[in-house]
Amino acid sequence: MPSVLVVEDDPSIRQSLIEVLAEHGYAVRSAADGFGGLRELTQAPVDAVVLDLGLPDLDGGDALRMIRGISSVPVLVATARDDETEIIKLLNAGADDYLVKPFSGGQLIARLAAVLRRTSHVPPPGAGAAAAPAAASAAPQPATVGELVVDPGARTAFLAGRELRLTRREFDLLAFLARHAGQVVSKRRLLTEVWREPYVDDQTVDVHLSSLRRKLGERAAAPRYLRTVRGVGIKLVAPR
């Protein structure tokens, strides 16, 4: 049974999250503030954390950085902040995904299950044997696009010999685009095959692409590797 730590100061919201997670097969622990959450993590490991940002003792961003200092546990941030710059900061600070309040219990469960599939050997409840990785699949080969080298096996990406510091999701996104270099990929396909959540808002992809562009040293107005085909999707190409 996967275990989840809920860090949320509002008692009614915290209880609702606990009930939804428990109903879907998760073992749940909780804390009402940032330092309480950190204590819980040091006392016993969990498979994922749902972290509220509006905590009474710590800013959620600071709590996230402190969690990253002691653990690589997947963190799903729950926030009322929908500013793109703020969300990018959270992803760069180590968040694996985010939910903007208010959100439904179904959306929480779907996002959490997707995070566990991507980042953990522990399958989400109900996933069964089908969620386990294939035993004898061949290691994927590195992809080279211009001066960009993406190695899915080692989970590394280098641009002109310099290693890029990417979040898990950013790497998954870049690796998928590199595997389909030169092809226009729709946001819906990215949500289906990278996020495995085809019914999530396209803004999720936009936020990650914006962060990825910055790390590749480009802007949407002056693209080099990531080129948008308006109304169709995005493609990764070697700079001209």
CSV table of C-alpha atoms in Angstrom, one decimal:
chain,number,residue,atom,x,y,z
A,1,MET,CA,0.0,0.0,0.0
A,2,PRO,CA,1.6,3.3,-1.1
A,3,SER,CA,2.0,5.9,1.7
A,4,VAL,CA,1.3,9.6,1.4
A,5,LEU,CA,2.2,12.5,3.7
A,6,VAL,CA,-0.3,15.3,3.5
A,7,VAL,CA,1.1,18.7,4.8
A,8,GLU,CA,-1.9,21.1,5.0
A,9,ASP,CA,-2.7,23.6,7.8
A,10,ASP,CA,-6.5,23.9,7.2
A,11,PRO,CA,-8.1,21.1,9.3
A,12,SER,CA,-11.1,20.6,7.0
A,13,ILE,CA,-9.1,20.5,3.8
A,14,ARG,CA,-6.6,18.2,5.5
A,15,GLN,CA,-9.3,15.8,6.6
A,16,SER,CA,-10.9,15.8,3.1
A,17,LEU,CA,-7.6,15.0,1.5
A,18,ILE,CA,-7.0,12.2,4.0
A,19,GLU,CA,-10.4,10.7,3.3
A,20,VAL,CA,-10.1,10.8,-0.5
A,21,LEU,CA,-6.6,9.3,-0.4
A,22,ALA,CA,-7.7,6.5,2.1
A,23,GLU,CA,-10.7,5.7,0.0
A,24,HIS,CA,-8.4,5.1,-3.0
A,25,GLY,CA,-6.1,2.7,-1.2
A,26,TYR,CA,-3.4,5.0,0.2
A,27,ALA,CA,-1.9,4.9,3.7
A,28,VAL,CA,-2.0,8.5,4.9
A,29,ARG,CA,0.0,10.4,7.4
A,30,SER,CA,-0.5,14.2,7.9
A,31,ALA,CA,1.0,17.3,9.4
A,32,ALA,CA,-0.4,20.7,10.0
A,33,ASP,CA,2.7,22.8,9.3
A,34,GLY,CA,6.0,22.7,7.5
A,35,PHE,CA,8.3,21.6,10.4
A,36,GLY,CA,5.7,18.9,11.3
A,37,GLY,CA,5.9,17.6,7.8
A,38,LEU,CA,9.7,17.5,7.9
A,39,ARG,CA,9.6,15.7,11.3
A,40,GLU,CA,7.3,13.1,9.7
A,41,LEU,CA,9.7,12.6,6.8
A,42,THR,CA,12.7,12.0,9.1
A,43,GLN,CA,10.8,9.6,11.3
A,44,ALA,CA,9.6,7.3,8.5
A,45,PRO,CA,9.8,7.4,4.7
A,46,VAL,CA,6.7,7.8,2.5
A,47,ASP,CA,6.1,7.2,-1.2
A,48,ALA,CA,4.8,10.7,-1.9
A,49,VAL,CA,4.1,14.1,-0.3
A,50,VAL,CA,1.1,16.4,-1.0
A,51,LEU,CA,2.4,19.8,0.1
A,52,ASP,CA,0.3,22.9,0.7
A,53,LEU,CA,2.1,26.2,0.1
A,54,GLY,CA,0.2,28.4,2.6
A,55,LEU,CA,1.7,27.0,5.8
A,56,PRO,CA,1.7,28.9,9.1
A,57,ASP,CA,5.4,28.4,9.9
A,58,LEU,CA,7.2,28.1,6.6
A,59,ASP,CA,6.6,29.4,3.1
A,60,GLY,CA,5.7,26.3,1.1
A,61,GLY,CA,8.6,27.0,-1.3
A,62,ASP,CA,11.0,27.0,1.6
A,63,ALA,CA,9.4,23.8,2.9
A,64,LEU,CA,9.9,22.2,-0.5
A,65,ARG,CA,13.6,23.1,-0.6
A,66,MET,CA,14.0,21.7,2.9
A,67,ILE,CA,12.3,18.5,1.9
A,68,ARG,CA,14.6,18.2,-1.1
A,69,GLY,CA,17.6,18.6,1.3
A,70,ILE,CA,16.7,15.4,3.1
A,71,SER,CA,14.7,13.3,0.6
A,72,SER,CA,14.0,12.6,-3.1
A,73,VAL,CA,10.4,11.7,-2.3
A,74,PRO,CA,8.0,12.8,-5.1
A,75,VAL,CA,6.2,16.0,-4.1
A,76,LEU,CA,2.9,17.1,-5.4
A,77,VAL,CA,2.4,20.8,-4.6
A,78,ALA,CA,-1.1,22.1,-3.8
A,79,THR,CA,-1.3,25.8,-4.3
A,80,ALA,CA,-3.7,28.7,-4.8
A,81,ARG,CA,-1.0,30.5,-6.7
A,82,ASP,CA,-1.6,30.2,-10.5
A,83,ASP,CA,1.1,32.6,-11.6
A,84,GLU,CA,3.3,30.9,-14.2
A,85,THR,CA,6.6,32.4,-12.8
A,86,GLU,CA,5.8,31.1,-9.4
A,87,ILE,CA,4.9,27.6,-10.7
A,88,ILE,CA,8.1,27.5,-12.6
A,89,LYS,CA,10.1,28.4,-9.5
A,90,LEU,CA,8.4,25.5,-7.6
A,91,LEU,CA,9.2,23.0,-10.4
A,92,ASN,CA,12.8,24.2,-10.5
A,93,ALA,CA,12.9,23.9,-6.7
A,94,GLY,CA,12.1,20.2,-6.9
A,95,ALA,CA,8.3,19.8,-7.2
A,96,ASP,CA,7.2,16.9,-9.4
A,97,ASP,CA,3.8,18.3,-10.2
A,98,TYR,CA,1.3,20.8,-8.9
A,99,LEU,CA,-2.4,21.3,-8.4
A,100,VAL,CA,-4.1,24.7,-8.4
A,101,LYS,CA,-6.8,25.1,-5.7
A,102,PRO,CA,-9.6,24.4,-5.8
A,103,PHE,CA,-9.2,20.9,-7.3
A,104,SER,CA,-11.4,17.8,-7.2
A,105,GLY,CA,-10.5,14.6,-5.4
A,106,GLY,CA,-10.4,12.8,-8.8
A,107,GLN,CA,-7.8,15.2,-10.1
A,108,LEU,CA,-5.7,14.7,-7.0
A,109,ILE,CA,-5.8,10.9,-7.3
A,110,ALA,CA,-5.0,11.1,-11.1
A,111,ARG,CA,-2.0,13.4,-10.6
A,112,LEU,CA,-0.7,11.4,-7.6
A,113,ALA,CA,-1.0,8.1,-9.5
A,114,ALA,CA,0.9,9.6,-12.5
A,115,VAL,CA,3.7,11.0,-10.2
A,116,LEU,CA,4.1,7.5,-8.7
A,117,ARG,CA,4.2,5.8,-12.1
A,118,ARG,CA,7.0,8.2,-13.2
A,119,THR,CA,9.1,8.5,-10.1
A,120,SER,CA,8.7,5.4,-7.9
A,121,HIS,CA,9.0,1.7,-8.0
A,122,VAL,CA,5.8,1.6,-6.0
A,123,PRO,CA,2.7,1.4,-8.3
A,124,PRO,CA,-0.4,3.4,-7.4
A,125,PRO,CA,-3.3,1.5,-5.8
A,126,GLY,CA,-5.1,-0.7,-8.3
A,127,ALA,CA,-2.4,-0.6,-10.9
A,128,GLY,CA,-1.5,-4.3,-10.4
A,129,ALA,CA,1.2,-6.0,-12.4
A,130,ALA,CA,0.5,-3.9,-15.5
A,131,ALA,CA,2.1,-0.9,-13.8
A,132,ALA,CA,5.4,-2.7,-13.2
A,133,PRO,CA,8.3,-1.9,-15.6
A,134,ALA,CA,9.0,-4.4,-18.4
A,135,ALA,CA,11.6,-6.9,-17.2
A,136,ALA,CA,13.7,-7.3,-20.2
A,137,SER,CA,13.3,-4.1,-22.2
A,138,ALA,CA,16.4,-2.8,-24.0
A,139,ALA,CA,18.0,0.3,-22.7
A,140,PRO,CA,17.0,3.4,-24.8
A,141,GLN,CA,19.8,4.9,-26.8
A,142,PRO,CA,20.9,8.5,-26.4
A,143,ALA,CA,19.4,11.0,-28.9
A,144,THR,CA,21.5,13.8,-30.4
A,145,VAL,CA,19.9,16.9,-31.8
A,146,GLY,CA,22.4,19.6,-32.8
A,147,GLU,CA,24.5,20.2,-29.7
A,148,LEU,CA,21.9,18.6,-27.5
A,149,VAL,CA,22.5,15.1,-26.2
A,150,VAL,CA,19.7,13.3,-24.2
A,151,ASP,CA,20.5,10.0,-22.6
A,152,PRO,CA,17.2,8.4,-21.3
A,153,GLY,CA,19.1,5.5,-19.7
A,154,ALA,CA,21.4,7.7,-17.6
A,155,ARG,CA,18.7,10.4,-17.4
A,156,THR,CA,21.2,13.1,-18.4
A,157,ALA,CA,21.0,15.9,-20.9
A,158,PHE,CA,23.9,17.9,-22.2
A,159,LEU,CA,23.9,21.1,-24.3
A,160,ALA,CA,27.2,21.9,-25.9
A,161,GLY,CA,29.0,19.7,-23.3
A,162,ARG,CA,27.2,21.4,-20.3
A,163,GLU,CA,24.9,19.2,-18.3
A,164,LEU,CA,21.4,20.6,-17.9
A,165,ARG,CA,19.8,20.7,-14.5
A,166,LEU,CA,16.3,19.4,-15.2
A,167,THR,CA,13.4,18.4,-13.0
A,168,ARG,CA,12.1,14.8,-13.5
A,169,ARG,CA,9.2,16.1,-15.6
A,170,GLU,CA,11.3,18.4,-17.7
A,171,PHE,CA,13.6,15.5,-18.5
A,172,ASP,CA,10.7,13.2,-19.4
A,173,LEU,CA,9.4,16.0,-21.7
A,174,LEU,CA,12.7,16.6,-23.3
A,175,ALA,CA,13.5,12.9,-23.8
A,176,PHE,CA,10.1,12.3,-25.4
A,177,LEU,CA,10.6,15.3,-27.8
A,178,ALA,CA,14.2,14.1,-28.6
A,179,ARG,CA,12.9,10.6,-29.3
A,180,HIS,CA,10.6,12.2,-31.9
A,181,ALA,CA,13.0,14.9,-33.1
A,182,GLY,CA,11.7,16.8,-36.1
A,183,GLN,CA,8.1,15.7,-35.6
A,184,VAL,CA,5.4,18.0,-34.5
A,185,VAL,CA,3.9,16.7,-31.3
A,186,SER,CA,0.6,18.0,-30.0
A,187,LYS,CA,0.1,19.0,-26.4
A,188,ARG,CA,-2.6,16.5,-26.1
A,189,ARG,CA,-0.2,13.7,-27.1
A,190,LEU,CA,2.4,15.0,-24.6
A,191,LEU,CA,-0.2,14.9,-21.8
A,192,THR,CA,-1.2,11.4,-22.8
A,193,GLU,CA,2.3,9.9,-23.3
A,194,VAL,CA,4.5,12.0,-20.9
A,195,TRP,CA,2.0,13.0,-18.2
A,196,ARG,CA,-0.3,10.0,-18.9
A,197,GLU,CA,-3.2,12.4,-18.2
A,198,PRO,CA,-5.0,13.3,-21.4
A,199,TYR,CA,-7.7,15.3,-19.7
A,200,VAL,CA,-5.5,17.8,-17.8
A,201,ASP,CA,-5.4,21.4,-19.0
A,202,ASP,CA,-2.8,22.2,-21.7
A,203,GLN,CA,-1.3,24.9,-19.4
A,204,THR,CA,0.5,22.1,-17.6
A,205,VAL,CA,2.6,21.6,-20.8
A,206,ASP,CA,3.0,25.3,-21.4
A,207,VAL,CA,4.6,25.8,-18.0
A,208,HIS,CA,7.1,23.0,-18.4
A,209,LEU,CA,7.9,24.1,-22.0
A,210,SER,CA,8.6,27.6,-20.7
A,211,SER,CA,11.0,26.4,-18.1
A,212,LEU,CA,12.7,24.0,-20.5
A,213,ARG,CA,13.2,26.8,-23.0
A,214,ARG,CA,14.9,28.9,-20.4
A,215,LYS,CA,17.3,26.1,-19.5
A,216,LEU,CA,18.0,25.6,-23.2
A,217,GLY,CA,18.9,29.3,-23.4
A,218,GLU,CA,16.0,30.4,-25.6
A,219,ARG,CA,12.7,32.2,-25.6
A,220,ALA,CA,9.4,31.5,-27.3
A,221,ALA,CA,9.9,34.7,-29.4
A,222,ALA,CA,13.4,33.5,-30.4
A,223,PRO,CA,13.4,29.7,-30.5
A,224,ARG,CA,16.3,27.5,-31.3
A,225,TYR,CA,15.5,23.9,-30.3
A,226,LEU,CA,11.9,24.1,-29.3
A,227,ARG,CA,9.7,25.4,-32.2
A,228,THR,CA,6.0,25.9,-31.9
A,229,VAL,CA,3.8,25.1,-34.9
A,230,ARG,CA,0.8,27.3,-34.2
A,231,GLY,CA,-2.4,25.4,-33.7
A,232,VAL,CA,-0.6,22.0,-34.0
A,233,GLY,CA,2.1,21.5,-31.4
A,234,ILE,CA,5.8,21.6,-30.6
A,235,LYS,CA,8.8,20.0,-32.2
A,236,LEU,CA,12.5,19.6,-31.2
A,237,VAL,CA,14.9,20.5,-34.0
A,238,ALA,CA,18.6,21.3,-34.4
A,239,PRO,CA,19.1,25.1,-34.6
A,240,ARG,CA,19.6,26.5,-38.1
